[in-house]
Coordinates of C-alpha atoms in Angstrom, one line a residue:
Chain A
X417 CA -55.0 100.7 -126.8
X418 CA -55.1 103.2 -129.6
X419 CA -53.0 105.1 -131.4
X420 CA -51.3 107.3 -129.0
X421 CA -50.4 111.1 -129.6
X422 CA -47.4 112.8 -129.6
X423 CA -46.1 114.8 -126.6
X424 CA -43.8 117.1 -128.2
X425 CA -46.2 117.7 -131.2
X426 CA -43.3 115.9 -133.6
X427 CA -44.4 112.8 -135.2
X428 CA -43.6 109.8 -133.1
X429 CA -43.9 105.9 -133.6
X430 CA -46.3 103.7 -131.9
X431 CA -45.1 101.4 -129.1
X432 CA -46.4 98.3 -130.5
X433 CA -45.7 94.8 -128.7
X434 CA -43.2 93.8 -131.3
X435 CA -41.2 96.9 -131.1
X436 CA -41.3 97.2 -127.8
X437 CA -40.3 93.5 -127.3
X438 CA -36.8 94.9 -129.6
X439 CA -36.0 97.0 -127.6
X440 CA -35.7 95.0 -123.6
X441 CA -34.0 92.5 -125.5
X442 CA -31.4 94.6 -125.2
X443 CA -31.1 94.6 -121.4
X444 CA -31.5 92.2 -119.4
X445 CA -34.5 93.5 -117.0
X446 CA -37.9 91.9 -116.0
X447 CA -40.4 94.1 -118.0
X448 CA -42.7 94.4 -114.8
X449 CA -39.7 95.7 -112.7
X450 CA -40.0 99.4 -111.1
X451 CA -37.2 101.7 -112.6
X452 CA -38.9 104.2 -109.7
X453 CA -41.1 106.5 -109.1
X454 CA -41.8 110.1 -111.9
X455 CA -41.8 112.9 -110.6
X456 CA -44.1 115.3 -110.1
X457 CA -47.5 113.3 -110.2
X458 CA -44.4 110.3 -108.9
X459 CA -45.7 107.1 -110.7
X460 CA -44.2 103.8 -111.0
X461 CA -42.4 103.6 -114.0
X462 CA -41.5 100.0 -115.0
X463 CA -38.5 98.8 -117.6
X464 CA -41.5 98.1 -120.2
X465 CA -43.0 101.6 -120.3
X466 CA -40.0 103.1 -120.3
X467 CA -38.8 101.2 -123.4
X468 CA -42.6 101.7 -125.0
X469 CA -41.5 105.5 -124.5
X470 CA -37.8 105.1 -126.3
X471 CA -40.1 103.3 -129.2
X472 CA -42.1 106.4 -129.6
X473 CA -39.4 108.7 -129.5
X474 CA -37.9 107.3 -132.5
X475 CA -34.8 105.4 -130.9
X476 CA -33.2 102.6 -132.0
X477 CA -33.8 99.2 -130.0
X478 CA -29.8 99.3 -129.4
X479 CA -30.1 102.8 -127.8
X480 CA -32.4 101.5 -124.9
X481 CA -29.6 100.6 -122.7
X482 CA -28.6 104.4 -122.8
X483 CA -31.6 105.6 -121.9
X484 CA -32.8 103.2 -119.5
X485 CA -29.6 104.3 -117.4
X486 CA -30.0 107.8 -117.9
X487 CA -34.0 107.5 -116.6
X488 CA -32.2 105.7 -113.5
X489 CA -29.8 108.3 -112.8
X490 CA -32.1 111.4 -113.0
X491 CA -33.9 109.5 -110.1
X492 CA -31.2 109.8 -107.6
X493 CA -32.3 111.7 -104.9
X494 CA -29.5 114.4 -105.4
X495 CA -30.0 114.9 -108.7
X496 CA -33.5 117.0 -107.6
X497 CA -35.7 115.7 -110.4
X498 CA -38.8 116.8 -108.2
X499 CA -37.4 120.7 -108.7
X500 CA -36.0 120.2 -112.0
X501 CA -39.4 119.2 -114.1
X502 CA -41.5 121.5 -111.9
X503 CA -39.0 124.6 -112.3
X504 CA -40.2 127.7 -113.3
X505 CA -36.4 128.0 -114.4
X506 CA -35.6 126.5 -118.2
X507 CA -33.6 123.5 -116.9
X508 CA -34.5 120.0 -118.3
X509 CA -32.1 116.9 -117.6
X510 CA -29.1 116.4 -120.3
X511 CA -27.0 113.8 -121.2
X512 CA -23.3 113.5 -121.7
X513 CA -22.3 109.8 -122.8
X514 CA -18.9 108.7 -122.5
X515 CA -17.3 105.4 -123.5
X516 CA -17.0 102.5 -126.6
X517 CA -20.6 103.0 -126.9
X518 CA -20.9 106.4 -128.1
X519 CA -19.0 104.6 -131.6
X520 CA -21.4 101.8 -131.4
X521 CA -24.2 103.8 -131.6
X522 CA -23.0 107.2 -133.4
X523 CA -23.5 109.1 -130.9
X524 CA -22.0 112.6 -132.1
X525 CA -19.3 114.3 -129.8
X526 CA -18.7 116.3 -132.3
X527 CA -19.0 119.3 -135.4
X528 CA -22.7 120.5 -134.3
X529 CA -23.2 117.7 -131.2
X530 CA -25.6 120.5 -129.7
X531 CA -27.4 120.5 -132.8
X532 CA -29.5 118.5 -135.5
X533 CA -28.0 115.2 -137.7
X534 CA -27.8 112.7 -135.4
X535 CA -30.5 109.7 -135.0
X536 CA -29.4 109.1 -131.3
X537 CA -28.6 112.0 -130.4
X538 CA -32.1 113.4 -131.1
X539 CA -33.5 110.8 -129.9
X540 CA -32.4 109.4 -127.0
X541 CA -32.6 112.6 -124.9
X542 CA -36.3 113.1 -126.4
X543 CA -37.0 109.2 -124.6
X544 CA -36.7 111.1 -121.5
X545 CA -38.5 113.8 -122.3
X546 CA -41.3 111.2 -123.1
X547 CA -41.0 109.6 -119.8
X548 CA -41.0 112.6 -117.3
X549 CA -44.5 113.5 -119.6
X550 CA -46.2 110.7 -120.0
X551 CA -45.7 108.9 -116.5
X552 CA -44.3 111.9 -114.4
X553 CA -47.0 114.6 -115.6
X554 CA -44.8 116.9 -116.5
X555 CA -47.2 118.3 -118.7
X556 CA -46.8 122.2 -120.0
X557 CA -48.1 124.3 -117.5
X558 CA -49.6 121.2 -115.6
X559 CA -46.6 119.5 -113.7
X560 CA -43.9 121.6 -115.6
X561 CA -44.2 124.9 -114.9
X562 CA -41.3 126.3 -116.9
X563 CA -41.8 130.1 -117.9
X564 CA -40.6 129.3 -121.5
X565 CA -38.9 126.0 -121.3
X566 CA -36.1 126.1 -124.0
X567 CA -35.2 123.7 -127.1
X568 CA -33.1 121.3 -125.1
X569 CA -36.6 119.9 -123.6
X570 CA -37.5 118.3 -126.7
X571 CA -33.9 116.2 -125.2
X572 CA -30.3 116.5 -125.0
X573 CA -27.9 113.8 -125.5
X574 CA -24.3 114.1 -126.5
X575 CA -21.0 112.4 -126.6
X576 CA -17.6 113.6 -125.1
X577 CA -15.2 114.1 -128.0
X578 CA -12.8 111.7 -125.7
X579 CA -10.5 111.7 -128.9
X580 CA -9.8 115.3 -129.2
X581 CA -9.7 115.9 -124.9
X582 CA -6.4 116.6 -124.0
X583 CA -7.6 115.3 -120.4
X584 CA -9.6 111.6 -118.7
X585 CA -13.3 111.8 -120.4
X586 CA -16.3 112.4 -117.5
X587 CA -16.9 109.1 -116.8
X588 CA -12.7 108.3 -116.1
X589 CA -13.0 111.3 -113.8
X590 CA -15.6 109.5 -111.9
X591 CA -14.2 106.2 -111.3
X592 CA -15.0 104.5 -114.2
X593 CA -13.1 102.0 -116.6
X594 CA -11.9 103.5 -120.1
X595 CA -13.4 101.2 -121.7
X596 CA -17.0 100.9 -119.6
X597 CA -19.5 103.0 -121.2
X598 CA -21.4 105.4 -118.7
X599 CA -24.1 108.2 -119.2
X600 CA -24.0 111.4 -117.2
X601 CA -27.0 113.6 -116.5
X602 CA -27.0 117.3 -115.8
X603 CA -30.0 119.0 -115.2
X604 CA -29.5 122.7 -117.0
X605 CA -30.3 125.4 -119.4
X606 CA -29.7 125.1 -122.6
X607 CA -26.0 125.9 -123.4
X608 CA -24.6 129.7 -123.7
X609 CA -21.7 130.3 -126.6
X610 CA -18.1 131.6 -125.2
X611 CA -16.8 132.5 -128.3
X612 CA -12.5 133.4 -128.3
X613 CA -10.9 133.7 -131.3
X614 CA -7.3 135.5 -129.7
X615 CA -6.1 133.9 -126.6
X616 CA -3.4 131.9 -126.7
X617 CA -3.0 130.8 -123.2
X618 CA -4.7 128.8 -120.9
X619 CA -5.9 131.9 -119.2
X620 CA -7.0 133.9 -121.5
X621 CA -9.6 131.3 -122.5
X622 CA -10.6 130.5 -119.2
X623 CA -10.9 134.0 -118.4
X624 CA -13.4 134.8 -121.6
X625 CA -15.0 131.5 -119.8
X626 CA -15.5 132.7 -116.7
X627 CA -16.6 136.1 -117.6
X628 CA -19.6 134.8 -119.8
X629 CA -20.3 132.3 -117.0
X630 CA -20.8 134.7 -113.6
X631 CA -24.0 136.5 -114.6
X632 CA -26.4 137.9 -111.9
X633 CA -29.4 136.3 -113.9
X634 CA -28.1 132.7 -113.1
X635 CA -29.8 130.2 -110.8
X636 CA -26.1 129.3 -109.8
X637 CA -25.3 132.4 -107.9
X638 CA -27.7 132.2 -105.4
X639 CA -28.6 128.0 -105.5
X640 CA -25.2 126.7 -105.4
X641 CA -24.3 125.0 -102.8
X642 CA -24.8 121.6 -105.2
X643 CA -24.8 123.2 -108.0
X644 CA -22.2 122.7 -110.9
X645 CA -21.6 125.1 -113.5
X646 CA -20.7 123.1 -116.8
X647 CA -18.2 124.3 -119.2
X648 CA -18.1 122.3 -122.6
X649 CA -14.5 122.9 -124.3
X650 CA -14.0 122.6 -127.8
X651 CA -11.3 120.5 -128.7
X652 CA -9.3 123.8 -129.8
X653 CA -10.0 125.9 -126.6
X654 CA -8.7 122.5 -125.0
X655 CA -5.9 122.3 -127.2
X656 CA -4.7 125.6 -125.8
X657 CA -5.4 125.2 -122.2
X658 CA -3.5 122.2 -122.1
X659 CA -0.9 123.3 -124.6
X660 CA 0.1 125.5 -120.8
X661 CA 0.7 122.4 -119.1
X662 CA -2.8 123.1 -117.3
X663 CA -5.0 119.7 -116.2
X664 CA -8.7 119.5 -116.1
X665 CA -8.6 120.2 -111.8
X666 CA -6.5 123.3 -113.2
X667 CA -9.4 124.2 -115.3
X668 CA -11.6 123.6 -112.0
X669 CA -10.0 125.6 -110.0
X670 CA -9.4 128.7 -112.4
X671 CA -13.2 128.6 -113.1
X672 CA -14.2 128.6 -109.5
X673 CA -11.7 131.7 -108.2
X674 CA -12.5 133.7 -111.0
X675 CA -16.0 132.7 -112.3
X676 CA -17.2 135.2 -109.6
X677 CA -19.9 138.0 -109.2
X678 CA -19.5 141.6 -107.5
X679 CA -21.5 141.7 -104.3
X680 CA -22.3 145.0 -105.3
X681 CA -23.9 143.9 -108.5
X682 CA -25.5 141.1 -106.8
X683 CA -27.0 142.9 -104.1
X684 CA -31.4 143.0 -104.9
X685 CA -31.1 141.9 -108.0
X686 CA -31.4 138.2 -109.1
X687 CA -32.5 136.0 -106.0
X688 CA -31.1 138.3 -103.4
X689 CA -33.3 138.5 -100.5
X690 CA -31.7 140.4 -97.3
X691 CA -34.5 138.5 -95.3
X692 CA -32.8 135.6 -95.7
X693 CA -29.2 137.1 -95.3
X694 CA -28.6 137.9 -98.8
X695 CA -25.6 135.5 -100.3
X696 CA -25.8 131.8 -100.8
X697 CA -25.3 130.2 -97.6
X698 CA -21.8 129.0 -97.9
X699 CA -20.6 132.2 -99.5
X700 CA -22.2 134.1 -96.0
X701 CA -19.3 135.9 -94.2
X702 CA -17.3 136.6 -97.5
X703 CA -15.7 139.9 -96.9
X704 CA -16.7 143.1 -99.0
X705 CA -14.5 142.7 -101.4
X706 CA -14.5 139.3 -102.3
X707 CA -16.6 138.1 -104.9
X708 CA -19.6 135.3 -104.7
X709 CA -18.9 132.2 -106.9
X710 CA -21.0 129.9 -108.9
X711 CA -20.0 126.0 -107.3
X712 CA -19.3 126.1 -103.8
X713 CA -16.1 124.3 -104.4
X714 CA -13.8 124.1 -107.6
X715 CA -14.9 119.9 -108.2
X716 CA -18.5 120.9 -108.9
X717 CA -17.1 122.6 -111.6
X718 CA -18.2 120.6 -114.5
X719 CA -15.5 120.5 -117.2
X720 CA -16.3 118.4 -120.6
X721 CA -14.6 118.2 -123.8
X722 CA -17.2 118.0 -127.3
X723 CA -17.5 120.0 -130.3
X724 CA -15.9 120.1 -133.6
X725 CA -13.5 122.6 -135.1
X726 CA -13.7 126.2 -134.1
X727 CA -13.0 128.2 -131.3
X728 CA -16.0 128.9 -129.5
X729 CA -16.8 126.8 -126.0
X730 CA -20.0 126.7 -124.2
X731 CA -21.5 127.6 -121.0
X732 CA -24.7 125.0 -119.4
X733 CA -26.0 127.4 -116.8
X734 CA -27.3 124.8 -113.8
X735 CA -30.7 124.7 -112.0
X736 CA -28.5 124.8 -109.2
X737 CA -30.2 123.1 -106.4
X738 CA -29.2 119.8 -108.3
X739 CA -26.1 117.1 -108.6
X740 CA -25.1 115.6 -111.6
X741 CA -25.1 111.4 -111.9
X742 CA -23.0 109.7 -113.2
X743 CA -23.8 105.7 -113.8
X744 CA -22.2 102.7 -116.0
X745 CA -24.7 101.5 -118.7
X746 CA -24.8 97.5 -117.5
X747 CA -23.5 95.4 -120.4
X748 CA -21.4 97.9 -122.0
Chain B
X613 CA -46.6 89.9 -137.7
X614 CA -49.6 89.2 -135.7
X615 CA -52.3 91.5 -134.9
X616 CA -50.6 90.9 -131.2
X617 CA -47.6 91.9 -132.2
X618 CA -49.4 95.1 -133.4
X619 CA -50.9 96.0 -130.2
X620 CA -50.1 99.3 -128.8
X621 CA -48.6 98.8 -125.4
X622 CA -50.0 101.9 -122.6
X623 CA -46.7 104.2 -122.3
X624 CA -48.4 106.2 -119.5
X625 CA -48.5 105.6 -116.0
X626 CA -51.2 103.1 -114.7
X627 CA -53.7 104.1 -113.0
X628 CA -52.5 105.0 -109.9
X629 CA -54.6 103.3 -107.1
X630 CA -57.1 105.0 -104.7
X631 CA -55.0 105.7 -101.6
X632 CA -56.4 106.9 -98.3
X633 CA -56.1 110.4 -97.1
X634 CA -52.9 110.9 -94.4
X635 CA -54.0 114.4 -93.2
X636 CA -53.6 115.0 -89.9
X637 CA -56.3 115.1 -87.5
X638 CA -57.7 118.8 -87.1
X639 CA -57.9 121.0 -84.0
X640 CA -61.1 121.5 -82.8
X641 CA -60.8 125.2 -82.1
X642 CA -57.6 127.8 -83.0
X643 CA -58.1 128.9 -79.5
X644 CA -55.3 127.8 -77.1
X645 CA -53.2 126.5 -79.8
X646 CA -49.4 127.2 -80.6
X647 CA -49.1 127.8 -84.4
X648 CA -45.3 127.7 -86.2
X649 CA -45.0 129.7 -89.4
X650 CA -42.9 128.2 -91.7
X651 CA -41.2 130.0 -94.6
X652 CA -39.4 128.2 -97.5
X653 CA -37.4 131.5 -98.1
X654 CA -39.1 133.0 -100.8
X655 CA -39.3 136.9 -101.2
X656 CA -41.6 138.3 -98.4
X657 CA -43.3 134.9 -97.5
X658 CA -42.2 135.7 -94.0
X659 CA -43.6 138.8 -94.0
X660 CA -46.9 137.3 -95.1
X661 CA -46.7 134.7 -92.5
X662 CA -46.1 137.3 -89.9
X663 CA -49.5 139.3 -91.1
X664 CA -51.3 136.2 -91.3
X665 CA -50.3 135.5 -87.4
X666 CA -50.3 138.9 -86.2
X667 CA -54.4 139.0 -87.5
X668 CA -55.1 135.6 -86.2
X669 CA -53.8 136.5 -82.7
X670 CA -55.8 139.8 -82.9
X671 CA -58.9 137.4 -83.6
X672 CA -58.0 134.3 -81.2
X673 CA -56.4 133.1 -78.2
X674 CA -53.3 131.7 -80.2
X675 CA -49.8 131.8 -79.9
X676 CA -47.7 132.1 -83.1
X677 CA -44.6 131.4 -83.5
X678 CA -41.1 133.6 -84.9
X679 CA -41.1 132.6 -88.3
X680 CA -38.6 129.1 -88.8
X681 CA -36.7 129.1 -91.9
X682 CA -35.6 126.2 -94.1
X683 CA -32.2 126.6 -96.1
X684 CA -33.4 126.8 -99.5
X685 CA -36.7 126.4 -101.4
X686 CA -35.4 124.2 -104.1
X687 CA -35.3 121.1 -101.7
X688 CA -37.0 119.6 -98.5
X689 CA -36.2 121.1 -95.8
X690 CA -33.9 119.7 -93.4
X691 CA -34.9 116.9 -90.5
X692 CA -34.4 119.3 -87.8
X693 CA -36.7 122.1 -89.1
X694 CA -39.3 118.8 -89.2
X695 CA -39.0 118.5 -85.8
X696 CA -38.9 122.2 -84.5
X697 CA -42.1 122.2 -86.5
X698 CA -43.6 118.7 -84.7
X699 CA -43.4 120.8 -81.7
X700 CA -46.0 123.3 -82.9
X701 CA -50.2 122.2 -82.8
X702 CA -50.5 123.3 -86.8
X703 CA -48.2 124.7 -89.3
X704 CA -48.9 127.2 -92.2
X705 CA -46.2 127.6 -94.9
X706 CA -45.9 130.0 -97.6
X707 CA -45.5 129.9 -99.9
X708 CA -45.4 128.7 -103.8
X709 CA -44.8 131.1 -106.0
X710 CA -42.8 129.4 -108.6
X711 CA -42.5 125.3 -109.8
X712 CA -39.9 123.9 -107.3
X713 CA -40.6 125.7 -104.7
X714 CA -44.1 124.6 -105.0
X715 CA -43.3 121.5 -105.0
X716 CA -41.1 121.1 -102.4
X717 CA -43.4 123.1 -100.4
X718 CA -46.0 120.7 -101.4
X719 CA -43.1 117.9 -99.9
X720 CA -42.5 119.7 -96.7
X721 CA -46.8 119.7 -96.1
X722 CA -46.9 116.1 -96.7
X723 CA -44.2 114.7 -94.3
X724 CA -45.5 117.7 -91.4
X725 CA -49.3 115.9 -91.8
X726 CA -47.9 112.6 -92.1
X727 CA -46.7 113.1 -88.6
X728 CA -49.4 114.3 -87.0
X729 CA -49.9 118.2 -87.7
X730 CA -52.1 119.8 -89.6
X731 CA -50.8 122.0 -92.0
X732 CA -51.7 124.7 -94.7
X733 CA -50.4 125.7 -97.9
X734 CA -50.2 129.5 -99.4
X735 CA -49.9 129.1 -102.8
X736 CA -50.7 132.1 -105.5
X737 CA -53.0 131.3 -107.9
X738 CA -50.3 130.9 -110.9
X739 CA -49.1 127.8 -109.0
X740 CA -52.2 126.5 -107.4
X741 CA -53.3 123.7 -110.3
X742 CA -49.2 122.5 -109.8
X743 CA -49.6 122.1 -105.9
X744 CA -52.9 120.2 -105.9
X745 CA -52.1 117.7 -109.2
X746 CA -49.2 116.6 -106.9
X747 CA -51.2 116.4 -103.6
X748 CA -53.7 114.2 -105.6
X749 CA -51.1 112.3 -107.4
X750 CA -49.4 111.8 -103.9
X751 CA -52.3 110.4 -102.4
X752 CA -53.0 113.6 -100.1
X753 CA -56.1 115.1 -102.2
X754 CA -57.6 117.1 -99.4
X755 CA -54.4 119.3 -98.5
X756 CA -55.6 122.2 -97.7
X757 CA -53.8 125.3 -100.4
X758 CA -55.2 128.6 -99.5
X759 CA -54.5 130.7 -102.8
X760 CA -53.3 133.8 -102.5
X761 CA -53.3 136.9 -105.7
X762 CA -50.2 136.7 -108.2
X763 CA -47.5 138.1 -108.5
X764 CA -46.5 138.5 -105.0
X765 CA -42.5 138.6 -106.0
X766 CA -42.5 142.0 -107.1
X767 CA -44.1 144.1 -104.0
X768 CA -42.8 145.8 -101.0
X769 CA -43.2 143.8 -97.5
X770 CA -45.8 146.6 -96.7
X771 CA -48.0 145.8 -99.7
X772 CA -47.6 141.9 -99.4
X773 CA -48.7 142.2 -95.6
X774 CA -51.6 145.1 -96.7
X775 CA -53.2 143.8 -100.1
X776 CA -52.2 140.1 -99.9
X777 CA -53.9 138.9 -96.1
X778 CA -57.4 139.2 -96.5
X779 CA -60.4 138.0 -94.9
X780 CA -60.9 135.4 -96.9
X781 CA -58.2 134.1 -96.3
X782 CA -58.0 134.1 -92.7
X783 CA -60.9 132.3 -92.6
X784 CA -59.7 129.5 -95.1
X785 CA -57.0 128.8 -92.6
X786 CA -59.1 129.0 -89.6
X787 CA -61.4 126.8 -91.6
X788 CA -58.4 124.1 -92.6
X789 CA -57.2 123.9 -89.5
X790 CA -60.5 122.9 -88.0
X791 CA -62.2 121.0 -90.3
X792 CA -62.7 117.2 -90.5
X793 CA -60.4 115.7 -93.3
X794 CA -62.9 114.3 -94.9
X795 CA -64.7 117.3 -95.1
X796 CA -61.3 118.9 -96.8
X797 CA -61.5 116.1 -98.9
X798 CA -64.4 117.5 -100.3
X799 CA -63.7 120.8 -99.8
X800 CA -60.1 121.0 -101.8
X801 CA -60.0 117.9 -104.2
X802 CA -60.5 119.4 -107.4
X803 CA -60.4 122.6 -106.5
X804 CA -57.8 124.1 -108.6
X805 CA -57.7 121.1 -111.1
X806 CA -60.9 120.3 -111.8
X807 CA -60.3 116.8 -111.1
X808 CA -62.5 114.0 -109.4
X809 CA -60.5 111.7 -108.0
X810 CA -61.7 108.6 -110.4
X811 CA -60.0 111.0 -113.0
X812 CA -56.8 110.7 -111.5
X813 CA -54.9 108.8 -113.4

């Protein structure tokens, strides 16, 4: 075969046998074997393509593991991969990786996680990218019809800052061992700043969250019955939340009672449609007064802890017809 | 190194291999028929749907169903709205309008002609190339999509229902719902793509 081009128009490296060989020694897979099926054209994707696509994205053979796992997870049926690539709406899948292996492989939790620096961080997340293109089709305006996309589809990969979280990291939360390593994909915009330099209580930063979060614009106040809005807290907003005593289900609940919209200012705007009775169907029968939420319970919030010093948070608006995955990375 | 170890190694799908239509048989007239409009809750597609039937039951003996609703167009509908539709003799769904929606509109098409009805698609012409990459790359390349003008988001019921329905494409669905499959084969693969099917890979 020759030289292959790029897919994100950034210079890439060619999967040669010998690199690609690198990189399954790593994990202990049959080359041939089906990860599954890429959405939207849905084509067999086996563990050797997807490794030839982690060689061109300019990973490290040592970060396969990562991504082969977070492929796997975005193919759960919940997690709505169909919807997600396809989307008119600029949601593309994310990674949040918790565990021993975010040291091993520097992957950066925190000053600037969201942003450039780091070698697996940038390229990890941009494997993906490689794999839902090249084998799913989700070509620009072919099988991803996103009205403008956003940066995070070039990839997104971070680390919790488990060191600076007052609270369990992600994967803790979800069952797993301290010290397992596990990858956890979210399939959302790119993140929105909360910026609060004065409060000095748990509430006051959660309620400069929730206001910045419970916009009419947002896919997750009309598509949420799965959908989980996530908050990233900086270690310092963290600091002060749980400086109250509060614990991350605290933070949970506060977001879902009061990261809430009007009726009256969601009423034909956004995704409204009195047709089909107007409010997400689980918030149908709210009285007038009470205000629609963005997760249909407080556990889909989504409450992470990464970033450096500084007291601004962020804010990944969800597709919202999707469920985050969490799975352990085998071998780590 | 040797010039093996140098080889590039394909990072794209294979080709995918040359799978056998699954549409539904076709009815041999609309007349006498029971058709279910199907809406995947996108703005006004029931009020297009309800046009579309209203004309078609001014022009044949057909009876067409209230329009059956699925709970949000994001996903695939649920496995009863499946089955209230398998009690219909054909199926037209509208419509895509946006990428998921398409797409899971395409879904909904595939498992209703898997089982035995035939279906069609309203799709406006922004999303048309989406819907019929997947039908092709899902082994359904005849699916009948009817395209329909965009935008369709931004008008009143009353223009959707006036400047949207036309002739042609009444007689597109007429025409879907009665022709062979492997005339719709020919018909509808490539259509919006451009794509024969040895290029589909």
């Amino acid at each position: 075969m020759s030289e292959i081009d790029s897919p994100d128009g950034l210079p890439i490296v060619q999967p040669t046998r010998e690199r690609v060989k690198q990189f399954l020694e790593t994990v202990d897979r049959d080359p041939l074997e089906t990860v599954g099926e890429i959405p939207p054209a849905y084509r067999s994707m086996t563990v050797q393509k997807s490794a030839a696509n982690a060689v061109m994205a300019g990973c490290e053979p040592a970060y396969f593991p990562v991504v082969l796992t977070a492929l796997e997870a975005t193919l759960e049926p919940e997690f709505n991969l169909y919807g997600a690539l396809a989307t008119t709406h600029p949601c593309w899948p994310a990674i949040v990786v918790n565990g021993p292996i975010v040291e091993e492989l520097d992957i950066n939790g925190g000053a600037n996680a969201y942003g450039q620096g780091s070698k697996s961080n940038a390229t990890i997340g941009r494997a993906l990218t490689f794999a839902y293109m090249n084998i799913g089709g989700a070509i620009p305006d072919q099988g991803d019809k996103a009205t403008h996309g956003g940066p995070h589809k070039f990839g997104l990969c971070v680390a919790e800052n488990e060191a600076e979280s007052p609270w369990e990291p992600l994967h803790v939360e979800r069952g797993f061992d301290a010290d397992e390593s596990a990858v956890t994909v979210v399939a959302s915009e790119s993140p929105h700043n909360i910026n609060d330099h004065v409060a000095d209580t748990a509430a006051g930063v959660l309620t400069t969250a929730a206001q910045t979060m419970a916009k009419v614009g947002t896919n997750l106040a009309y598509l949420n019955a799965h959908g989980e809005p996530h908050l990233v807290l900086s270690p310092e907003h963290a600091a002060t939340i749980a400086r109250d005593g509060w614990s991350k289900d605290d933070v949970k609940r506060f977001i879902y009672d009061h990261a809430r919209i009007p009726q009256e200012e969601l009423r034909d705007q956004g995704m409204f449609d009195e047709a089909g009775g107007g409010w997400p169907t689980h918030f149908r029968g709210l009285r007038e007064y009470q205000d629609v939420g963005l997760a249909a319970k407080p556990e889909n919030v989504l409450v992470t802890v990464t970033g450096g010093a500084g007291r601004h948070s962020l804010f990944h608006p969800s597709f919202g017809d999707t469920e985050s995955v969490t799975k352990r990375i085998p071998g780590h | 190194m040797t010039s093996q170890d140098e080889e590039i190694l394909n990072p794209f799908a294979d080709e995918i291999e040359a799978k056998g239509t699954v549409l539904a048989d076709r009815l041999s007239t609309v007349d006498s028929v029971r058709i279910g409009l199907f809406s995947n809750t996108k703005k006004n597609a029931d009020y297009f749907l309800r046009e579309v039937g209203a004309q078609l039951e001014a022009d044949y003996d057909v009876d067409v169903s209230e329009v059956v609703y699925k709970d949000v167009a994001t996903s695939a509908a649920d496995e009863d709205i499946y089955e209230e539709l398998l009690g219909y003799d054909a199926v037209l769904i509208a419509y895509g309008d946006c990428g998921s929606c398409s797409s899971w509109t395409m879904h909904d098409s595939f498992q209703l002609e898997e089982a035995g009805v035939p279906t069609v698609v309203f799709c406006t012409e922004e999303f048309t190339t989406l819907c019929q990459y997947e039908a092709e790359n899902q082994g359904v390349p005849g699916l009948p999509i009817v395209e329909i003008e965009h935008p369709i988001a931004d008008l009143s019921p009353e223009a959707v229902a006036s400047d949207r329905v036309t002739d042609d494409i009444l007689t597109s669905v007429t025409e879907a719902l009665t022709t062979d499959p492997e005339v719709l084969v020919d018909l509808y693969q490539g259509k919006y793509t451009g794509a024969a099917s040895s290029e589909l890979v």
